[in-house]
Coordinates of C-alpha atoms in Angstrom, one line a residue:
M1 CA 6.5 43.5 0.4
D2 CA 4.5 46.3 -1.2
G3 CA 6.7 48.2 -3.7
M4 CA 9.7 46.1 -2.7
D5 CA 12.5 46.4 -5.3
V6 CA 13.7 42.8 -5.5
G7 CA 14.8 42.7 -9.2
K8 CA 13.5 40.4 -11.9
N9 CA 15.5 37.3 -11.1
N10 CA 14.6 37.4 -7.4
R11 CA 11.0 38.1 -8.3
V12 CA 10.8 35.1 -10.5
L13 CA 12.2 32.9 -7.7
F14 CA 9.6 34.3 -5.3
L15 CA 6.8 33.5 -7.8
Y16 CA 8.1 30.0 -8.5
S17 CA 8.5 29.1 -4.8
R18 CA 4.9 30.2 -4.2
L19 CA 3.7 28.1 -7.1
L20 CA 5.5 25.1 -5.7
E21 CA 3.7 25.6 -2.4
G22 CA 0.4 25.2 -4.3
Q23 CA -0.6 28.9 -4.3
K24 CA -2.6 30.4 -7.1
L25 CA -1.2 33.7 -8.3
K26 CA -2.9 36.7 -9.9
K27 CA -1.1 39.1 -12.1
S28 CA -2.8 42.2 -10.9
E29 CA -2.1 41.4 -7.2
L30 CA 1.5 40.6 -7.9
A31 CA 2.0 43.7 -9.9
E32 CA 0.8 45.8 -7.0
E33 CA 2.8 43.8 -4.5
F34 CA 6.1 44.2 -6.4
G35 CA 5.4 47.7 -7.8
V36 CA 5.7 46.7 -11.4
S37 CA 3.4 46.5 -14.4
D38 CA 1.1 43.6 -15.3
K39 CA 3.4 43.0 -18.4
S40 CA 6.4 42.5 -16.2
I41 CA 4.6 39.9 -14.2
Q42 CA 3.5 38.2 -17.4
R43 CA 7.1 38.1 -18.6
D44 CA 8.0 36.5 -15.2
F45 CA 5.4 33.8 -15.8
E46 CA 6.8 33.2 -19.3
S47 CA 10.3 32.8 -17.8
I48 CA 8.9 30.1 -15.4
R49 CA 7.0 28.4 -18.3
D50 CA 10.2 28.3 -20.4
F51 CA 12.1 26.8 -17.4
L52 CA 9.4 24.1 -16.9
D53 CA 9.4 23.3 -20.6
R54 CA 13.1 22.4 -20.7
K55 CA 13.8 18.9 -22.0
G56 CA 16.4 18.3 -19.3
I57 CA 13.7 17.8 -16.6
K58 CA 12.7 14.2 -16.1
E59 CA 9.4 13.3 -17.6
E60 CA 7.9 12.1 -14.3
D61 CA 8.9 15.3 -12.6
R62 CA 7.7 17.7 -15.3
M63 CA 5.2 20.3 -14.4
R64 CA 3.4 23.0 -16.4
L65 CA 2.2 26.5 -15.6
A66 CA -1.6 26.4 -16.0
Y67 CA -4.1 29.3 -16.1
D68 CA -7.3 28.9 -14.2
Y69 CA -9.8 31.0 -16.2
K70 CA -12.4 30.7 -13.4
E71 CA -10.2 32.2 -10.7
K72 CA -8.1 34.2 -13.2
A73 CA -4.9 32.9 -11.6
Y74 CA -1.8 30.8 -12.5
R75 CA -1.0 27.6 -10.8
L76 CA 1.4 24.6 -11.2
E77 CA 0.1 21.2 -12.2
R78 CA 1.7 17.9 -13.1
D79 CA 2.2 17.5 -16.9
N80 CA 1.1 13.9 -16.7
E81 CA -1.6 11.7 -15.2
M82 CA 0.5 10.3 -12.3
N83 CA -1.1 12.4 -9.6
L84 CA -4.0 10.9 -7.7
S85 CA -7.4 12.5 -8.4
N86 CA -9.5 13.8 -5.6
E87 CA -11.8 10.8 -6.0
E88 CA -8.8 8.4 -5.8
I89 CA -7.4 10.2 -2.7
L90 CA -10.7 9.7 -0.9
A91 CA -11.0 6.1 -2.0
V92 CA -7.4 5.2 -1.0
S93 CA -7.8 7.0 2.4
K94 CA -11.0 5.0 3.1
I95 CA -9.2 1.8 2.4
L96 CA -6.2 2.8 4.6
L97 CA -8.5 3.6 7.5
E98 CA -10.3 0.3 7.1
S99 CA -7.0 -1.6 7.0
R100 CA -6.0 -0.4 10.5
A101 CA -2.5 -1.4 9.6
F102 CA -0.6 1.4 11.2
T103 CA -0.4 3.2 14.6
K104 CA -2.7 6.2 14.9
K105 CA 0.2 8.6 14.6
E106 CA 1.4 6.9 11.4
M107 CA -2.1 6.7 9.9
M108 CA -2.9 10.4 10.5
S109 CA 0.4 11.4 9.0
I110 CA -0.2 9.3 5.8
L111 CA -3.7 10.7 5.5
D112 CA -2.5 14.3 5.9
K113 CA 0.0 13.8 3.1
L114 CA -2.6 12.3 0.8
V115 CA -5.3 14.8 1.4
V116 CA -3.1 17.9 1.0
N117 CA -2.8 17.0 -2.7
C118 CA -6.6 17.6 -3.2
V119 CA -7.3 20.7 -5.3
P120 CA -8.9 23.2 -5.2
K121 CA -9.1 24.0 -1.5
K122 CA -12.9 23.5 -1.4
N123 CA -12.3 19.8 -2.4
L124 CA -9.5 19.5 0.1
Q125 CA -11.9 20.5 2.8
L126 CA -14.6 18.2 1.4
V127 CA -12.3 15.2 1.6
K128 CA -11.2 16.2 5.1
D129 CA -14.8 16.4 6.2
M130 CA -15.6 13.0 4.7
L131 CA -12.8 11.4 6.6
G132 CA -13.2 13.4 9.8
N133 CA -15.4 11.0 11.8
E134 CA -13.4 7.9 10.9
R135 CA -10.1 9.7 11.8
H136 CA -11.5 10.7 15.2
H137 CA -12.7 7.2 16.0
Y138 CA -9.7 5.4 14.6
V139 CA -8.5 2.5 16.8
E140 CA -5.0 1.1 16.2
L141 CA -4.3 -2.6 16.5
Q142 CA -3.5 -4.1 19.9
H143 CA 0.2 -4.5 19.3
H144 CA 0.7 -0.7 19.2
R145 CA 3.9 -1.2 17.3
S146 CA 5.6 0.8 14.6
F147 CA 7.2 -1.4 12.0
M148 CA 7.5 1.0 9.0
D149 CA 11.3 1.2 9.5
K150 CA 11.6 -2.5 8.6
L151 CA 9.8 -2.4 5.2
I152 CA 12.6 -0.8 3.1
P153 CA 15.4 -3.0 4.6
L154 CA 13.3 -6.0 3.9
A155 CA 12.4 -4.9 0.4
T156 CA 16.1 -4.3 -0.3
A157 CA 17.1 -7.8 1.0
I158 CA 14.3 -9.4 -1.1
K159 CA 15.4 -7.4 -4.2
G160 CA 19.1 -8.3 -3.7
N161 CA 18.6 -11.9 -2.7
Q162 CA 20.2 -11.2 0.6
V163 CA 20.0 -13.5 3.6
I164 CA 18.7 -11.8 6.8
R165 CA 18.7 -12.7 10.5
I166 CA 15.7 -11.9 12.6
K167 CA 14.6 -12.1 16.3
Y168 CA 10.9 -13.0 16.2
E169 CA 8.3 -13.0 18.9
K170 CA 6.0 -16.0 18.4
V171 CA 2.2 -15.5 18.9
K172 CA 1.9 -18.5 21.2
G173 CA 3.6 -17.9 24.5
K174 CA 5.4 -14.8 23.2
E175 CA 8.6 -16.8 23.0
T176 CA 11.4 -15.0 21.1
V177 CA 13.3 -17.1 18.5
E178 CA 16.1 -16.3 16.2
R179 CA 15.8 -17.2 12.5
K180 CA 18.1 -17.0 9.5
L181 CA 15.9 -16.4 6.4
E182 CA 16.0 -16.2 2.6
P183 CA 13.3 -13.4 2.3
L184 CA 11.0 -13.7 -0.7
A185 CA 8.1 -11.2 -0.4
I186 CA 6.1 -8.7 1.7
L187 CA 2.4 -9.3 1.8
F188 CA -0.6 -7.6 3.5
S189 CA -3.7 -9.4 4.7
E190 CA -6.3 -9.0 7.4
Y191 CA -4.8 -6.0 9.2
Y192 CA -1.1 -7.2 9.2
F193 CA 2.0 -7.0 7.0
Y194 CA 3.8 -10.3 6.6
L195 CA 7.3 -11.5 5.5
V196 CA 7.5 -14.7 3.5
G197 CA 10.7 -16.5 3.4
F198 CA 12.6 -19.8 3.6
I199 CA 14.4 -20.7 6.8
K200 CA 18.0 -21.7 6.7
G201 CA 19.9 -23.9 9.2
I202 CA 17.0 -25.4 11.2
D203 CA 16.0 -28.9 12.1
K204 CA 12.7 -29.2 10.3
E205 CA 11.9 -32.5 11.9
K206 CA 11.8 -30.8 15.3
A207 CA 10.5 -27.4 14.3
F208 CA 7.7 -28.2 11.9
E209 CA 4.6 -30.3 11.8
N210 CA 5.4 -31.1 8.2
A211 CA 9.2 -31.4 7.8
N212 CA 8.9 -31.9 4.0
D213 CA 6.8 -28.7 3.5
P214 CA 8.3 -27.2 0.3
F215 CA 6.6 -23.9 0.8
P216 CA 8.0 -20.8 2.6
T217 CA 7.2 -19.7 6.2
I218 CA 5.2 -16.6 7.1
Y219 CA 6.1 -14.0 9.7
R220 CA 4.1 -11.0 11.0
I221 CA 6.4 -8.0 10.5
D222 CA 5.2 -6.2 13.6
R223 CA 6.5 -9.2 15.6
I224 CA 10.1 -8.9 14.2
K225 CA 12.0 -7.6 17.2
E226 CA 15.4 -7.3 15.4
L227 CA 16.4 -7.4 11.8
E228 CA 20.0 -7.8 10.5
P229 CA 20.8 -8.1 6.7
L230 CA 23.8 -10.4 6.4
N231 CA 26.7 -10.4 3.9
E232 CA 25.4 -13.6 2.4
G233 CA 23.3 -14.1 -0.8
F234 CA 21.0 -16.9 -1.9
V235 CA 19.8 -18.3 -5.2
I236 CA 16.3 -19.7 -5.7
S237 CA 16.1 -22.4 -8.4
S238 CA 13.5 -21.9 -11.2
S239 CA 11.5 -24.9 -9.8
K240 CA 11.3 -23.1 -6.4
R241 CA 10.9 -19.6 -7.6
F242 CA 8.4 -17.8 -5.5
E243 CA 5.4 -16.4 -7.4
E244 CA 3.9 -13.8 -5.0
G245 CA 0.7 -13.4 -6.9
E246 CA 0.0 -17.1 -7.2
F247 CA 0.8 -17.7 -3.5
R248 CA -1.5 -14.8 -2.5
K249 CA -4.4 -16.4 -4.4
R250 CA -4.2 -19.6 -2.5
I251 CA -3.7 -18.5 1.1
Q252 CA -6.3 -17.5 3.7
F253 CA -5.6 -15.6 6.9
M254 CA -1.9 -16.1 6.3
F255 CA -1.9 -19.7 7.6
G256 CA 0.8 -21.7 5.9
G257 CA 0.8 -25.4 5.2
K258 CA 0.3 -27.9 2.5
L259 CA -1.4 -27.0 -0.8
R260 CA -4.8 -28.5 -0.8
K261 CA -7.7 -29.0 -3.2
V262 CA -11.1 -28.5 -1.6
R263 CA -14.7 -28.8 -2.6
F264 CA -17.9 -27.5 -1.0
K265 CA -21.5 -26.4 -1.7
Y266 CA -22.3 -22.7 -1.3
L267 CA -25.9 -21.7 -0.7
G268 CA -25.6 -18.0 -1.3
E269 CA -27.7 -16.1 -3.8
T270 CA -24.7 -15.7 -6.0
A271 CA -21.2 -17.3 -6.1
E272 CA -19.5 -13.9 -6.4
P273 CA -18.5 -13.6 -2.7
V274 CA -16.8 -17.0 -2.9
L275 CA -15.0 -16.3 -6.1
D276 CA -13.8 -12.9 -4.8
R277 CA -12.6 -14.4 -1.5
L278 CA -10.9 -17.4 -3.1
P279 CA -9.2 -16.3 -6.4
T280 CA -8.5 -19.9 -7.4
A281 CA -12.1 -21.0 -6.9
R282 CA -14.3 -22.1 -9.8
V283 CA -17.9 -23.2 -9.9
V284 CA -17.9 -26.8 -11.2
G285 CA -21.6 -27.4 -11.1
K286 CA -25.0 -26.7 -9.4
E287 CA -27.2 -28.8 -7.2
G288 CA -30.6 -27.3 -6.6
D289 CA -29.9 -23.8 -5.2
A290 CA -26.3 -24.7 -4.2
Y291 CA -23.2 -23.9 -6.2
I292 CA -20.5 -26.6 -6.2
V293 CA -17.2 -25.0 -5.8
E294 CA -13.6 -26.3 -6.0
A295 CA -10.4 -24.3 -5.1
E296 CA -6.7 -24.7 -4.4
V297 CA -5.6 -23.3 -1.0
F298 CA -2.6 -23.3 1.3
G299 CA -2.9 -24.7 4.8
K300 CA -5.8 -24.7 7.2
G301 CA -6.8 -21.0 6.9
I302 CA -9.6 -22.0 4.6
D303 CA -11.1 -24.0 7.5
I304 CA -11.5 -20.7 9.5
W305 CA -13.2 -19.0 6.6
V306 CA -15.6 -22.0 6.0
R307 CA -16.7 -22.0 9.6
S308 CA -17.4 -18.2 9.4
Q309 CA -19.9 -18.8 6.6
G310 CA -22.2 -20.9 8.8
E311 CA -25.1 -22.6 7.0
L312 CA -24.1 -21.0 3.7
I313 CA -21.4 -23.7 3.2
T314 CA -22.1 -27.5 3.4
D315 CA -20.3 -30.7 2.4
Y316 CA -16.9 -29.2 2.8
V317 CA -14.2 -31.8 2.0
V318 CA -10.4 -31.8 1.2
L319 CA -10.1 -33.7 -2.1
K320 CA -6.3 -34.1 -1.9
E321 CA -3.1 -32.5 -0.6
L322 CA -0.6 -31.6 -3.3

């Protein structure tokens, strides 16, 4: 494009499009490329700055033209702190890889979109290198299923209090059942995404171990074969309103069931691992080197966790079912 006569307006558009691509632009190089003076390029940058400063642009979308004195070049940057820092991108990417929640194709795509936001380029390469080995050895879950297309329809139904119909493959025997649900929340735990909801129109005496269970049922989203939002709404009374955060504190391994109060002795050097694992847990006393811990939990998932602790946990008892 050396010496190309494109005119001021077109030249400004060329510069702006390059800035949007993340390029860093130097006045002297641009002046030579377009066959104009440094002052002309400076005026082009001022035109771009004026455009970006317009009040009509939404605050969350606002960007500013910044000058990098080290590289002696102009670049665009967000005019707020909503962008992830390089450190945050690396941390989030590590967490994503550890979650193993998505197929390999989906995971690599998400990571690529995250990492491309690292600046400058040397940091982008550093983050890529830090993730390279884990990306190469990433093993997706055994179901090998993509379920991302179900998340927004489910979120929309939850937000709009809209009844849905699903065809669901049970874990045991892989039997497919049809359920009509009042969807309440989407949760993530131990590699999987889950849908929480109340079942409509089912014989609870035949279908459930506890027919009077007042709590919602949990479904793994990757096992939902079909999903259909219905033209039917629902209302949750204030007494039954689902508090996602409170529910999440009390459930282990996404095993539903009755709300239970449990007590046990923990023989670890500190009670911190227990308090982190069980957000409702509290240390109610100490007996020698053992911490006496009480907690509220849903269902029998807690039993799996207790067994996994081996000799660190003794005298585990269910005080009462609520």
